[in-house]
Amino acid sequence: GLTPLMMLFNEKIVQPKLGQCTEAPTEQLPDAINEKNPVIIAGFGNFGNVAGRFLRAHNIRTTILDNDSDRVALLRRMGFKVYYGDASRYDLLKAAGADTAKLIVITIEPPSKRLEMIETIKKHFPNLQMLVRAQNRFDAYDLMNAGMLHVYRETIDTSLRVGVDVMKMLGYRAYTANRAARTFLKLDEKNLKKLAAIRDENQYIIAAREKIEELEKIIQTERGDIKLQDESFHRAEATASIFGF
Amino acid sequence: GLTPLMMLFNEKIVQPKLGQCTEAPTEQLPDAINEKNPVIIAGFGNFGNVAGRFLRAHNIRTTILDNDSDRVALLRRMGFKVYYGDASRYDLLKAAGADTAKLIVITIEPPSKRLEMIETIKKHFPNLQMLVRAQNRFDAYDLMNAGMLHVYRETIDTSLRVGVDVMKMLGYRAYTANRAARTFLKLDEKNLKKLAAIRDENQYIIAAREKIEELEKIIQTERGDIKLQDESFHRAEATASIFGF
């Protein structure tokens, strides 16, 4: 049956193990790496896997690292070339070609391990550009305060797609909903940068509430514009049909 | 400082508590609900929150339920109207207007609780359309096997955005990358439906590997088409400029 497979992939079960055992001595040695690629992917769970498959579909060569030995074994059976090892360690990064690669996608768990890894990279591989997974808004603040420019809150895009689909199911136009989602994400990322610097809890809540309401007003105004555009478009269409062209 | 706030929002800390205490008697009674809306959102953590804010920006009225009392208190300070209670329970769903609402967005943790909630809704509120968060591919299979049509793997869209951004940072055109990401998601969802029915582990691995490779070939073919289109477009442009129009 699927059960062992499901357990293996289920990050609910994998994550606590990773979290608790990071400092414990691992018996398995990291794999030797015999390639250098422009992109390194650190962590090949649900998050790293999709980005990795997408890049492979474009023939973009990646070096994939993962420190869950069961997952590495399964991924190999699925046709992926994955190296076992702790991607936050200098020696593994060096072996993976961190000094010649252009980019690294950091998805390893837990978030504290990602912050640790970023410091190692800043110190030893200053030319390597980092794209980093964030668990949530507060994790994203930590990453931004660590100087990260490419921070991805892990569920934000999918949650916005749910919002878009709700609108479509309620009868709104797909184009309008998709456009609003892009605006929402852009503005929310901008607000994130402004809010990352606030340290006081009360000040934070006041500022966050203000930014949230401001964003919603902008979306509403943009909707207003779309409605007007739609109306003039429909008027133009009506005029066109009257004059027969 | 931000620390207690960060801890509150951090699902790493909130989730285990939810997971372990679901069956324990809760001392706090659920809130009385005094409104009926077309959309109910069950669970207002990182995932539910973004969808909820997006809908609020469009003046779509939602009834929000969450069973973390600390989070409910904080969300209220942030300007959200949230009702405290266990959204998987029949009585709370009834009070929230599940018999007249059109849609419910199910984001509560853990995934087992979502499956339980789906059964309650199928039995008592058969007209309520469900949009359900899935933790990963295997959780999605469970949801699809429970008859769910709107299943959202929680990190897939953001992970694809990482893939798109890597391509852009490597010099690919944004249009090409975005288009490929849409194709990837569409095909991967289609494959998910086909793979959900396979119960045998070896068969599953063979089929999944095949589907993954097939998807990548389609993306590569589509890229080929785009390249040819681009070339003929550039040729057309060049021709146009020669003839001066």
Short mmCIF file of C-alpha atoms in Angstrom, two decimals:
data_model
loop_
_atom_site.label_atom_id
_atom_site.label_comp_id
_atom_site.label_asym_id
_atom_site.label_seq_id
_atom_site.Cartn_x
_atom_site.Cartn_y
_atom_site.Cartn_z
CA GLY A 1 0.00 0.00 0.00
CA LEU A 2 0.91 3.67 -0.15
CA THR A 3 1.21 4.18 3.59
CA PRO A 4 5.02 4.08 4.03
CA LEU A 5 5.38 6.34 1.02
CA MET A 6 2.86 8.78 2.41
CA MET A 7 4.63 8.79 5.74
CA LEU A 8 7.92 9.43 4.03
CA PHE A 9 6.66 12.43 2.12
CA ASN A 10 4.56 13.80 4.90
CA GLU A 11 6.51 16.72 6.24
CA LYS A 12 4.51 16.54 9.48
CA ILE A 13 6.47 13.41 10.23
CA VAL A 14 9.74 14.27 8.54
CA GLN A 15 10.05 17.77 9.98
CA PRO A 16 10.08 17.04 13.70
CA LYS A 17 12.82 14.46 13.07
CA LEU A 18 14.89 17.02 11.19
CA GLY A 19 14.28 19.61 13.88
CA GLN A 20 15.34 17.43 16.78
CA CYS A 21 18.25 15.54 15.28
CA THR A 22 20.18 18.30 13.55
CA GLU A 23 22.88 18.40 16.21
CA ALA A 24 23.05 14.64 16.73
CA PRO A 25 25.96 12.90 14.97
CA THR A 26 24.84 11.38 11.66
CA GLU A 27 26.38 8.05 10.81
CA GLN A 28 25.95 8.40 7.05
CA LEU A 29 28.63 10.44 5.27
CA PRO A 30 27.58 13.01 2.68
CA ASP A 31 27.72 11.86 -0.94
CA ALA A 32 30.64 12.84 -3.15
CA ILE A 33 29.51 15.37 -5.77
CA ASN A 34 30.91 15.08 -9.29
CA GLU A 35 29.28 17.98 -11.13
CA LYS A 36 29.14 21.77 -11.07
CA ASN A 37 25.93 23.50 -12.15
CA PRO A 38 24.66 27.10 -12.32
CA VAL A 39 21.90 26.35 -9.80
CA ILE A 40 21.98 24.53 -6.44
CA ILE A 41 18.77 23.43 -4.73
CA ALA A 42 19.11 22.85 -0.99
CA GLY A 43 16.23 20.71 0.26
CA PHE A 44 14.12 18.63 -2.11
CA GLY A 45 10.85 18.14 -0.23
CA ASN A 46 7.51 19.37 -1.60
CA PHE A 47 8.79 22.90 -2.03
CA GLY A 48 12.20 22.25 -3.60
CA ASN A 49 10.85 19.43 -5.76
CA VAL A 50 8.41 21.53 -7.79
CA ALA A 51 10.97 24.27 -8.51
CA GLY A 52 13.51 21.57 -9.40
CA ARG A 53 11.19 19.75 -11.80
CA PHE A 54 10.24 23.04 -13.44
CA LEU A 55 13.89 23.91 -14.04
CA ARG A 56 14.70 20.40 -15.29
CA ALA A 57 11.88 20.78 -17.83
CA HIS A 58 13.81 23.78 -19.19
CA ASN A 59 17.14 21.89 -19.28
CA ILE A 60 18.50 24.17 -16.57
CA ARG A 61 21.08 22.08 -14.74
CA THR A 62 20.77 21.92 -10.97
CA THR A 63 22.72 20.24 -8.17
CA ILE A 64 20.21 18.90 -5.66
CA LEU A 65 21.05 18.39 -1.97
CA ASP A 66 18.85 16.82 0.68
CA ASN A 67 19.62 15.53 4.17
CA ASP A 68 16.82 13.01 4.56
CA SER A 69 18.34 9.69 3.52
CA ASP A 70 14.97 7.92 3.06
CA ARG A 71 13.73 10.72 0.85
CA VAL A 72 16.98 10.70 -1.16
CA ALA A 73 16.54 6.93 -1.77
CA LEU A 74 12.94 7.40 -2.91
CA LEU A 75 13.75 10.40 -5.10
CA ARG A 76 16.42 8.33 -6.87
CA ARG A 77 13.82 5.65 -7.61
CA MET A 78 11.68 8.47 -9.07
CA GLY A 79 14.49 9.41 -11.46
CA PHE A 80 16.05 12.38 -9.65
CA LYS A 81 19.78 12.84 -9.15
CA VAL A 82 19.97 13.90 -5.52
CA TYR A 83 23.01 14.13 -3.22
CA TYR A 84 22.64 13.22 0.43
CA GLY A 85 24.07 15.68 2.94
CA ASP A 86 23.50 18.71 5.18
CA ALA A 87 23.34 21.66 2.77
CA SER A 88 23.96 24.17 5.55
CA ARG A 89 27.56 22.94 5.97
CA TYR A 90 30.43 24.78 4.34
CA ASP A 91 32.16 21.62 3.06
CA LEU A 92 29.06 20.28 1.30
CA LEU A 93 28.32 23.69 -0.23
CA LYS A 94 31.92 23.89 -1.46
CA ALA A 95 31.68 20.35 -2.94
CA ALA A 96 28.39 21.30 -4.62
CA GLY A 97 30.15 24.14 -6.44
CA ALA A 98 28.86 27.07 -4.37
CA ASP A 99 31.86 29.14 -5.44
CA THR A 100 31.04 28.88 -9.15
CA ALA A 101 27.21 28.48 -9.14
CA LYS A 102 25.10 31.56 -9.85
CA LEU A 103 22.08 30.84 -7.68
CA ILE A 104 21.01 28.73 -4.73
CA VAL A 105 17.41 27.92 -3.80
CA ILE A 106 17.23 27.42 -0.01
CA THR A 107 14.24 25.34 1.14
CA ILE A 108 15.72 23.24 3.97
CA GLU A 109 13.85 22.85 7.27
CA PRO A 110 13.54 24.20 9.91
CA PRO A 111 13.60 27.99 9.28
CA SER A 112 16.41 28.46 11.84
CA LYS A 113 18.61 26.17 9.74
CA ARG A 114 17.98 28.39 6.72
CA LEU A 115 19.17 31.47 8.64
CA GLU A 116 22.30 29.57 9.68
CA MET A 117 22.93 28.51 6.07
CA ILE A 118 22.54 32.09 4.82
CA GLU A 119 25.30 33.27 7.18
CA THR A 120 27.64 30.52 5.93
CA ILE A 121 26.97 31.55 2.32
CA LYS A 122 27.38 35.28 3.02
CA LYS A 123 30.76 34.56 4.62
CA HIS A 124 32.22 32.01 2.21
CA PHE A 125 30.36 32.40 -1.11
CA PRO A 126 29.50 36.12 -1.35
CA ASN A 127 28.72 35.94 -5.09
CA LEU A 128 26.08 33.23 -4.79
CA GLN A 129 22.58 34.70 -5.14
CA MET A 130 20.07 33.26 -2.67
CA LEU A 131 16.35 32.57 -3.17
CA VAL A 132 14.91 31.60 0.20
CA ARG A 133 11.70 29.91 1.29
CA ALA A 134 9.97 31.57 4.27
CA GLN A 135 7.45 29.79 6.45
CA ASN A 136 5.35 32.86 7.10
CA ARG A 137 5.38 36.63 7.39
CA PHE A 138 7.51 36.67 10.55
CA ASP A 139 10.03 34.24 9.17
CA ALA A 140 10.19 36.49 6.09
CA TYR A 141 11.03 39.50 8.33
CA ASP A 142 13.97 37.55 9.79
CA LEU A 143 15.22 36.69 6.33
CA MET A 144 14.87 40.26 5.10
CA ASN A 145 16.67 41.54 8.17
CA ALA A 146 19.44 39.08 7.29
CA GLY A 147 19.75 40.93 3.98
CA MET A 148 17.79 38.53 1.77
CA LEU A 149 16.26 40.10 -1.36
CA HIS A 150 14.44 37.02 -2.71
CA VAL A 151 12.12 35.76 0.00
CA TYR A 152 9.15 33.50 -0.76
CA ARG A 153 6.40 32.99 1.80
CA GLU A 154 5.61 29.36 1.11
CA THR A 155 1.80 29.42 0.92
CA ILE A 156 1.03 32.95 -0.30
CA ASP A 157 0.65 32.23 -4.03
CA THR A 158 -1.57 29.19 -3.53
CA SER A 159 -3.73 31.02 -1.00
CA LEU A 160 -4.20 33.82 -3.53
CA ARG A 161 -5.21 31.23 -6.14
CA VAL A 162 -7.88 30.02 -3.71
CA GLY A 163 -9.09 33.64 -3.47
CA VAL A 164 -9.18 33.92 -7.28
CA ASP A 165 -11.07 30.63 -7.61
CA VAL A 166 -13.65 31.70 -5.00
CA MET A 167 -14.26 34.86 -7.03
CA LYS A 168 -14.61 32.87 -10.25
CA MET A 169 -17.02 30.43 -8.58
CA LEU A 170 -19.06 33.43 -7.41
CA GLY A 171 -19.27 34.65 -11.01
CA TYR A 172 -16.47 37.21 -11.26
CA ARG A 173 -14.38 37.41 -14.41
CA ALA A 174 -11.15 35.38 -14.34
CA TYR A 175 -9.18 38.24 -15.87
CA THR A 176 -10.24 40.71 -13.17
CA ALA A 177 -9.53 38.24 -10.35
CA ASN A 178 -6.09 37.25 -11.70
CA ARG A 179 -5.09 40.85 -12.19
CA ALA A 180 -6.16 41.72 -8.65
CA ALA A 181 -4.15 38.79 -7.27
CA ARG A 182 -0.99 40.04 -8.99
CA THR A 183 -1.55 43.54 -7.58
CA PHE A 184 -2.24 42.08 -4.12
CA LEU A 185 1.01 40.10 -4.08
CA LYS A 186 3.08 43.02 -5.34
CA LEU A 187 1.69 45.42 -2.72
CA ASP A 188 1.85 42.88 0.10
CA GLU A 189 5.55 42.24 -0.64
CA LYS A 190 6.15 46.00 -0.60
CA ASN A 191 4.40 46.30 2.78
CA LEU A 192 6.45 43.37 4.10
CA LYS A 193 9.64 45.35 3.52
CA LYS A 194 8.22 48.35 5.41
CA LEU A 195 6.96 46.24 8.33
CA ALA A 196 10.14 44.14 8.70
CA ALA A 197 11.93 46.95 10.54
CA ILE A 198 9.34 47.48 13.31
CA ARG A 199 10.39 45.92 16.64
CA ASP A 200 7.67 47.06 19.04
CA GLU A 201 4.59 44.82 19.16
CA ASN A 202 1.98 47.58 19.55
CA GLN A 203 3.58 49.72 16.88
CA TYR A 204 3.74 46.67 14.65
CA ILE A 205 0.04 45.88 15.03
CA ILE A 206 -0.98 49.47 14.30
CA ALA A 207 1.28 49.67 11.22
CA ALA A 208 0.30 46.23 9.92
CA ARG A 209 -3.41 46.98 10.29
CA GLU A 210 -2.92 50.28 8.45
CA LYS A 211 -0.99 48.61 5.61
CA ILE A 212 -3.58 45.81 5.30
CA GLU A 213 -6.43 48.32 5.03
CA GLU A 214 -4.46 50.53 2.63
CA LEU A 215 -3.80 47.53 0.34
CA GLU A 216 -7.49 46.61 0.28
CA LYS A 217 -8.41 50.20 -0.64
CA ILE A 218 -5.97 50.11 -3.57
CA ILE A 219 -7.49 46.84 -4.83
CA GLN A 220 -10.96 48.39 -4.52
CA THR A 221 -9.86 51.49 -6.45
CA GLU A 222 -8.28 49.33 -9.17
CA ARG A 223 -11.54 47.36 -9.38
CA GLY A 224 -13.35 50.68 -9.82
CA ASP A 225 -11.05 51.49 -12.74
CA ILE A 226 -11.66 48.08 -14.29
CA LYS A 227 -15.41 48.52 -13.99
CA LEU A 228 -15.22 51.88 -15.72
CA GLN A 229 -12.99 50.43 -18.41
CA ASP A 230 -15.39 47.54 -18.86
CA GLU A 231 -18.30 49.96 -19.17
CA SER A 232 -16.59 52.13 -21.76
CA PHE A 233 -15.50 48.95 -23.53
CA HIS A 234 -19.10 47.74 -23.60
CA ARG A 235 -20.24 51.19 -24.75
CA ALA A 236 -17.63 51.08 -27.53
CA GLU A 237 -18.79 47.60 -28.46
CA ALA A 238 -22.43 48.72 -28.50
CA THR A 239 -21.54 51.76 -30.64
CA ALA A 240 -19.59 49.52 -33.01
CA SER A 241 -22.53 47.15 -33.41
CA ILE A 242 -24.93 50.04 -34.06
CA PHE A 243 -22.73 51.31 -36.86
CA GLY A 244 -22.25 47.80 -38.12
CA PHE A 245 -18.46 47.42 -37.87
CA GLY B 1 9.58 43.01 21.19
CA LEU B 2 8.14 40.89 18.40
CA THR B 3 9.01 37.55 19.93
CA PRO B 4 5.63 36.54 21.46
CA LEU B 5 3.90 37.66 18.26
CA MET B 6 6.27 35.63 16.15
CA MET B 7 5.72 32.62 18.33
CA LEU B 8 1.98 33.05 18.05
CA PHE B 9 2.01 33.13 14.28
CA ASN B 10 4.60 30.45 13.90
CA GLU B 11 2.69 27.40 12.81
CA LYS B 12 5.62 25.22 13.92
CA ILE B 13 4.60 26.04 17.45
CA VAL B 14 0.86 26.36 16.98
CA GLN B 15 0.42 23.19 14.94
CA PRO B 16 1.68 20.56 17.38
CA LYS B 17 -0.62 22.06 20.04
CA LEU B 18 -3.59 21.81 17.69
CA GLY B 19 -2.62 18.31 16.68
CA GLN B 20 -2.32 17.00 20.21
CA CYS B 21 -5.20 18.76 21.90
CA THR B 22 -8.01 18.29 19.39
CA GLU B 23 -9.69 15.62 21.47
CA ALA B 24 -9.07 17.30 24.83
CA PRO B 25 -12.03 19.22 26.28
CA THR B 26 -11.76 22.93 25.51
CA GLU B 27 -12.85 25.21 28.31
CA GLN B 28 -13.70 28.16 26.07
CA LEU B 29 -17.13 27.99 24.40
CA PRO B 30 -17.41 28.81 20.70
CA ASP B 31 -18.49 32.38 19.88
CA ALA B 32 -22.11 33.10 18.92
CA ILE B 33 -22.30 33.99 15.22
CA ASN B 34 -24.66 36.74 14.14
CA GLU B 35 -24.22 36.88 10.37
CA LYS B 36 -24.73 34.72 7.28
CA ASN B 37 -22.38 35.16 4.34
CA PRO B 38 -21.85 33.49 0.95
CA VAL B 39 -18.34 32.35 1.93
CA ILE B 40 -17.05 30.66 5.10
CA ILE B 41 -13.33 30.44 5.83
CA ALA B 42 -12.36 27.68 8.27
CA GLY B 43 -8.91 28.36 9.71
CA PHE B 44 -7.34 31.82 9.55
CA GLY B 45 -3.61 31.12 9.84
CA ASN B 46 -1.14 32.12 7.10
CA PHE B 47 -3.07 30.26 4.43
CA GLY B 48 -6.64 31.31 5.27
CA ASN B 49 -5.57 34.85 6.04
CA VAL B 50 -4.31 35.74 2.56
CA ALA B 51 -7.39 34.34 0.79
CA GLY B 52 -9.58 36.16 3.34
CA ARG B 53 -7.86 39.51 2.87
CA PHE B 54 -8.05 39.14 -0.90
CA LEU B 55 -11.81 38.51 -0.74
CA ARG B 56 -12.36 41.37 1.73
CA ALA B 57 -10.60 43.69 -0.74
CA HIS B 58 -13.35 42.76 -3.21
CA ASN B 59 -16.14 43.34 -0.69
CA ILE B 60 -16.96 39.63 -0.74
CA ARG B 61 -18.42 38.89 2.67
CA THR B 62 -16.90 35.98 4.59
CA THR B 63 -17.55 34.34 7.94
CA ILE B 64 -14.19 33.50 9.49
CA LEU B 65 -13.73 30.66 11.99
CA ASP B 66 -10.55 29.77 13.88
CA ASN B 67 -9.95 27.54 16.89
CA ASP B 68 -6.78 29.12 18.22
CA SER B 69 -7.95 31.58 20.89
CA ASP B 70 -4.65 33.52 21.01
CA ARG B 71 -4.68 33.94 17.27
CA VAL B 72 -8.33 35.03 17.31
CA ALA B 73 -7.47 37.71 19.92
CA LEU B 74 -4.55 38.98 17.83
CA LEU B 75 -6.52 38.93 14.57
CA ARG B 76 -9.19 41.07 16.22
CA ARG B 77 -6.55 43.63 17.18
CA MET B 78 -5.51 43.58 13.50
CA GLY B 79 -9.06 44.52 12.46
CA PHE B 80 -10.44 41.11 11.45
CA LYS B 81 -13.85 39.82 12.49
CA VAL B 82 -13.05 36.23 13.51
CA TYR B 83 -15.21 33.75 15.44
CA TYR B 84 -13.56 31.36 17.86
CA GLY B 85 -14.52 27.69 17.58
CA ASP B 86 -13.81 24.27 16.07
CA ALA B 87 -14.92 24.59 12.43
CA SER B 88 -15.04 20.81 11.98
CA ARG B 89 -18.04 20.55 14.31
CA TYR B 90 -21.58 20.36 12.94
CA ASP B 91 -23.05 22.87 15.40
CA LEU B 92 -20.48 25.57 14.64
CA LEU B 93 -20.86 25.03 10.87
CA LYS B 94 -24.63 25.30 11.25
CA ALA B 95 -24.29 28.51 13.29
CA ALA B 96 -21.90 29.91 10.65
CA GLY B 97 -24.61 29.47 8.00
CA ALA B 98 -23.24 26.37 6.24
CA ASP B 99 -26.75 25.56 5.00
CA THR B 100 -27.11 28.86 3.12
CA ALA B 101 -23.48 29.71 2.23
CA LYS B 102 -22.24 28.90 -1.29
CA LEU B 103 -18.60 28.07 -0.57
CA ILE B 104 -16.32 27.07 2.24
CA VAL B 105 -12.52 27.38 2.23
CA ILE B 106 -11.08 24.64 4.46
CA THR B 107 -7.57 25.40 5.77
CA ILE B 108 -7.69 24.02 9.34
CA GLU B 109 -4.84 21.90 10.71
CA PRO B 110 -3.95 19.04 10.83
CA PRO B 111 -4.87 17.41 7.47
CA SER B 112 -6.76 14.58 9.25
CA LYS B 113 -9.08 17.20 10.74
CA ARG B 114 -9.83 18.51 7.25
CA LEU B 115 -10.85 15.02 6.10
CA GLU B 116 -13.12 14.71 9.14
CA MET B 117 -14.66 18.12 8.40
CA ILE B 118 -15.32 17.18 4.76
CA GLU B 119 -17.35 14.14 5.86
CA THR B 120 -19.45 16.30 8.20
CA ILE B 121 -20.15 18.75 5.36
CA LYS B 122 -20.95 16.02 2.82
CA LYS B 123 -23.47 14.55 5.27
CA HIS B 124 -25.15 17.70 6.60
CA PHE B 125 -24.52 20.46 4.04
CA PRO B 126 -24.43 18.72 0.65
CA ASN B 127 -24.87 21.97 -1.31
CA LEU B 128 -21.85 23.70 0.19
CA GLN B 129 -18.95 23.75 -2.28
CA MET B 130 -15.57 23.01 -0.68
CA LEU B 131 -12.14 24.43 -1.55
CA VAL B 132 -9.56 22.49 0.46
CA ARG B 133 -5.93 23.11 1.36
CA ALA B 134 -3.66 20.08 0.94
CA GLN B 135 -0.31 19.74 2.66
CA ASN B 136 1.34 17.84 -0.17
CA ARG B 137 0.74 15.46 -3.05
CA PHE B 138 -0.24 12.52 -0.84
CA ASP B 139 -2.62 14.57 1.24
CA ALA B 140 -4.13 15.76 -2.07
CA TYR B 141 -4.72 12.13 -3.12
CA ASP B 142 -6.67 11.53 0.11
CA LEU B 143 -8.78 14.62 -0.51
CA MET B 144 -9.46 13.66 -4.13
CA ASN B 145 -10.37 10.14 -3.06
CA ALA B 146 -12.83 11.76 -0.62
CA GLY B 147 -14.49 13.36 -3.67
CA MET B 148 -12.95 16.82 -3.45
CA LEU B 149 -12.77 18.74 -6.76
CA HIS B 150 -10.98 21.86 -5.52
CA VAL B 151 -7.74 20.78 -3.88
CA TYR B 152 -4.82 23.17 -3.38
CA ARG B 153 -1.36 21.87 -2.58
CA GLU B 154 -0.22 24.58 -0.22
CA THR B 155 3.27 25.38 -1.57
CA ILE B 156 3.01 24.50 -5.26
CA ASP B 157 2.30 27.98 -6.66
CA THR B 158 5.04 29.68 -4.66
CA SER B 159 7.54 26.98 -5.55
CA LEU B 160 6.71 27.51 -9.23
CA ARG B 161 7.26 31.26 -8.75
CA VAL B 162 10.73 30.43 -7.42
CA GLY B 163 11.32 28.42 -10.61
CA VAL B 164 10.14 31.33 -12.75
CA ASP B 165 12.38 33.79 -10.86
CA VAL B 166 15.43 31.51 -11.24
CA MET B 167 14.80 31.47 -14.99
CA LYS B 168 14.45 35.26 -15.09
CA MET B 169 17.65 35.69 -13.06
CA LEU B 170 19.41 33.41 -15.56
CA GLY B 171 18.24 35.67 -18.39
CA TYR B 172 15.11 33.93 -19.71
CA ARG B 173 12.13 36.02 -20.76
CA ALA B 174 9.49 36.56 -18.06
CA TYR B 175 6.68 35.83 -20.51
CA THR B 176 8.09 32.45 -21.51
CA ALA B 177 8.76 31.44 -17.89
CA ASN B 178 5.30 32.50 -16.67
CA ARG B 179 3.59 30.69 -19.50
CA ALA B 180 5.57 27.52 -18.79
CA ALA B 181 4.63 27.72 -15.09
CA ARG B 182 0.92 27.86 -15.96
CA THR B 183 1.29 24.84 -18.27
CA PHE B 184 3.28 22.98 -15.59
CA LEU B 185 0.60 23.52 -12.94
CA LYS B 186 -2.22 22.53 -15.27
CA LEU B 187 -0.52 19.30 -16.34
CA ASP B 188 0.67 18.43 -12.84
CA GLU B 189 -2.91 18.75 -11.53
CA LYS B 190 -4.10 16.49 -14.34
CA ASN B 191 -1.46 13.89 -13.45
CA LEU B 192 -2.44 14.13 -9.79
CA LYS B 193 -5.94 12.94 -10.67
CA LYS B 194 -4.52 9.97 -12.58
CA LEU B 195 -2.06 9.00 -9.83
CA ALA B 196 -4.56 9.35 -6.95
CA ALA B 197 -6.12 5.98 -7.74
CA ILE B 198 -2.92 3.87 -7.61
CA ARG B 199 -2.57 1.91 -4.38
CA ASP B 200 0.53 -0.23 -4.98
CA GLU B 201 3.83 1.45 -4.07
CA ASN B 202 5.92 0.03 -6.94
CA GLN B 203 3.22 0.72 -9.49
CA TYR B 204 2.88 4.21 -8.07
CA ILE B 205 6.59 4.98 -8.40
CA ILE B 206 6.68 3.72 -12.00
CA ALA B 207 3.57 5.71 -12.97
CA ALA B 208 4.67 8.88 -11.14
CA ARG B 209 8.11 8.77 -12.75
CA GLU B 210 6.52 8.33 -16.17
CA LYS B 211 4.11 11.23 -15.63
CA ILE B 212 6.88 13.50 -14.34
CA GLU B 213 9.03 12.79 -17.40
CA GLU B 214 6.06 13.15 -19.75
CA LEU B 215 5.21 16.57 -18.26
CA GLU B 216 8.80 17.77 -18.71
CA LYS B 217 8.77 16.66 -22.36
CA ILE B 218 5.57 18.65 -22.97
CA ILE B 219 7.14 21.77 -21.43
CA GLN B 220 10.21 21.25 -23.63
CA THR B 221 8.03 20.86 -26.75
CA GLU B 222 6.07 23.98 -25.86
CA ARG B 223 9.37 25.83 -25.45
CA GLY B 224 10.33 24.66 -28.92
CA ASP B 225 7.10 26.09 -30.28
CA ILE B 226 7.71 29.38 -28.50
CA LYS B 227 11.23 29.60 -29.93
CA LEU B 228 9.91 29.05 -33.44
CA GLN B 229 7.12 31.56 -32.86
CA ASP B 230 9.62 34.07 -31.51
CA GLU B 231 11.82 33.60 -34.55
CA SER B 232 8.99 34.02 -37.02
CA PHE B 233 7.79 36.99 -34.96
CA HIS B 234 11.24 38.57 -35.17
CA ARG B 235 11.36 37.77 -38.90
CA ALA B 236 7.93 39.38 -39.31
CA GLU B 237 9.13 42.41 -37.34
CA ALA B 238 12.29 42.66 -39.45
CA THR B 239 10.26 42.39 -42.65
CA ALA B 240 7.88 45.08 -41.37
CA SER B 241 10.77 47.45 -40.61
CA ILE B 242 12.33 46.86 -44.06
CA PHE B 243 9.10 47.82 -45.74
CA GLY B 244 8.67 50.72 -43.34
CA PHE B 245 5.32 49.83 -41.71
#
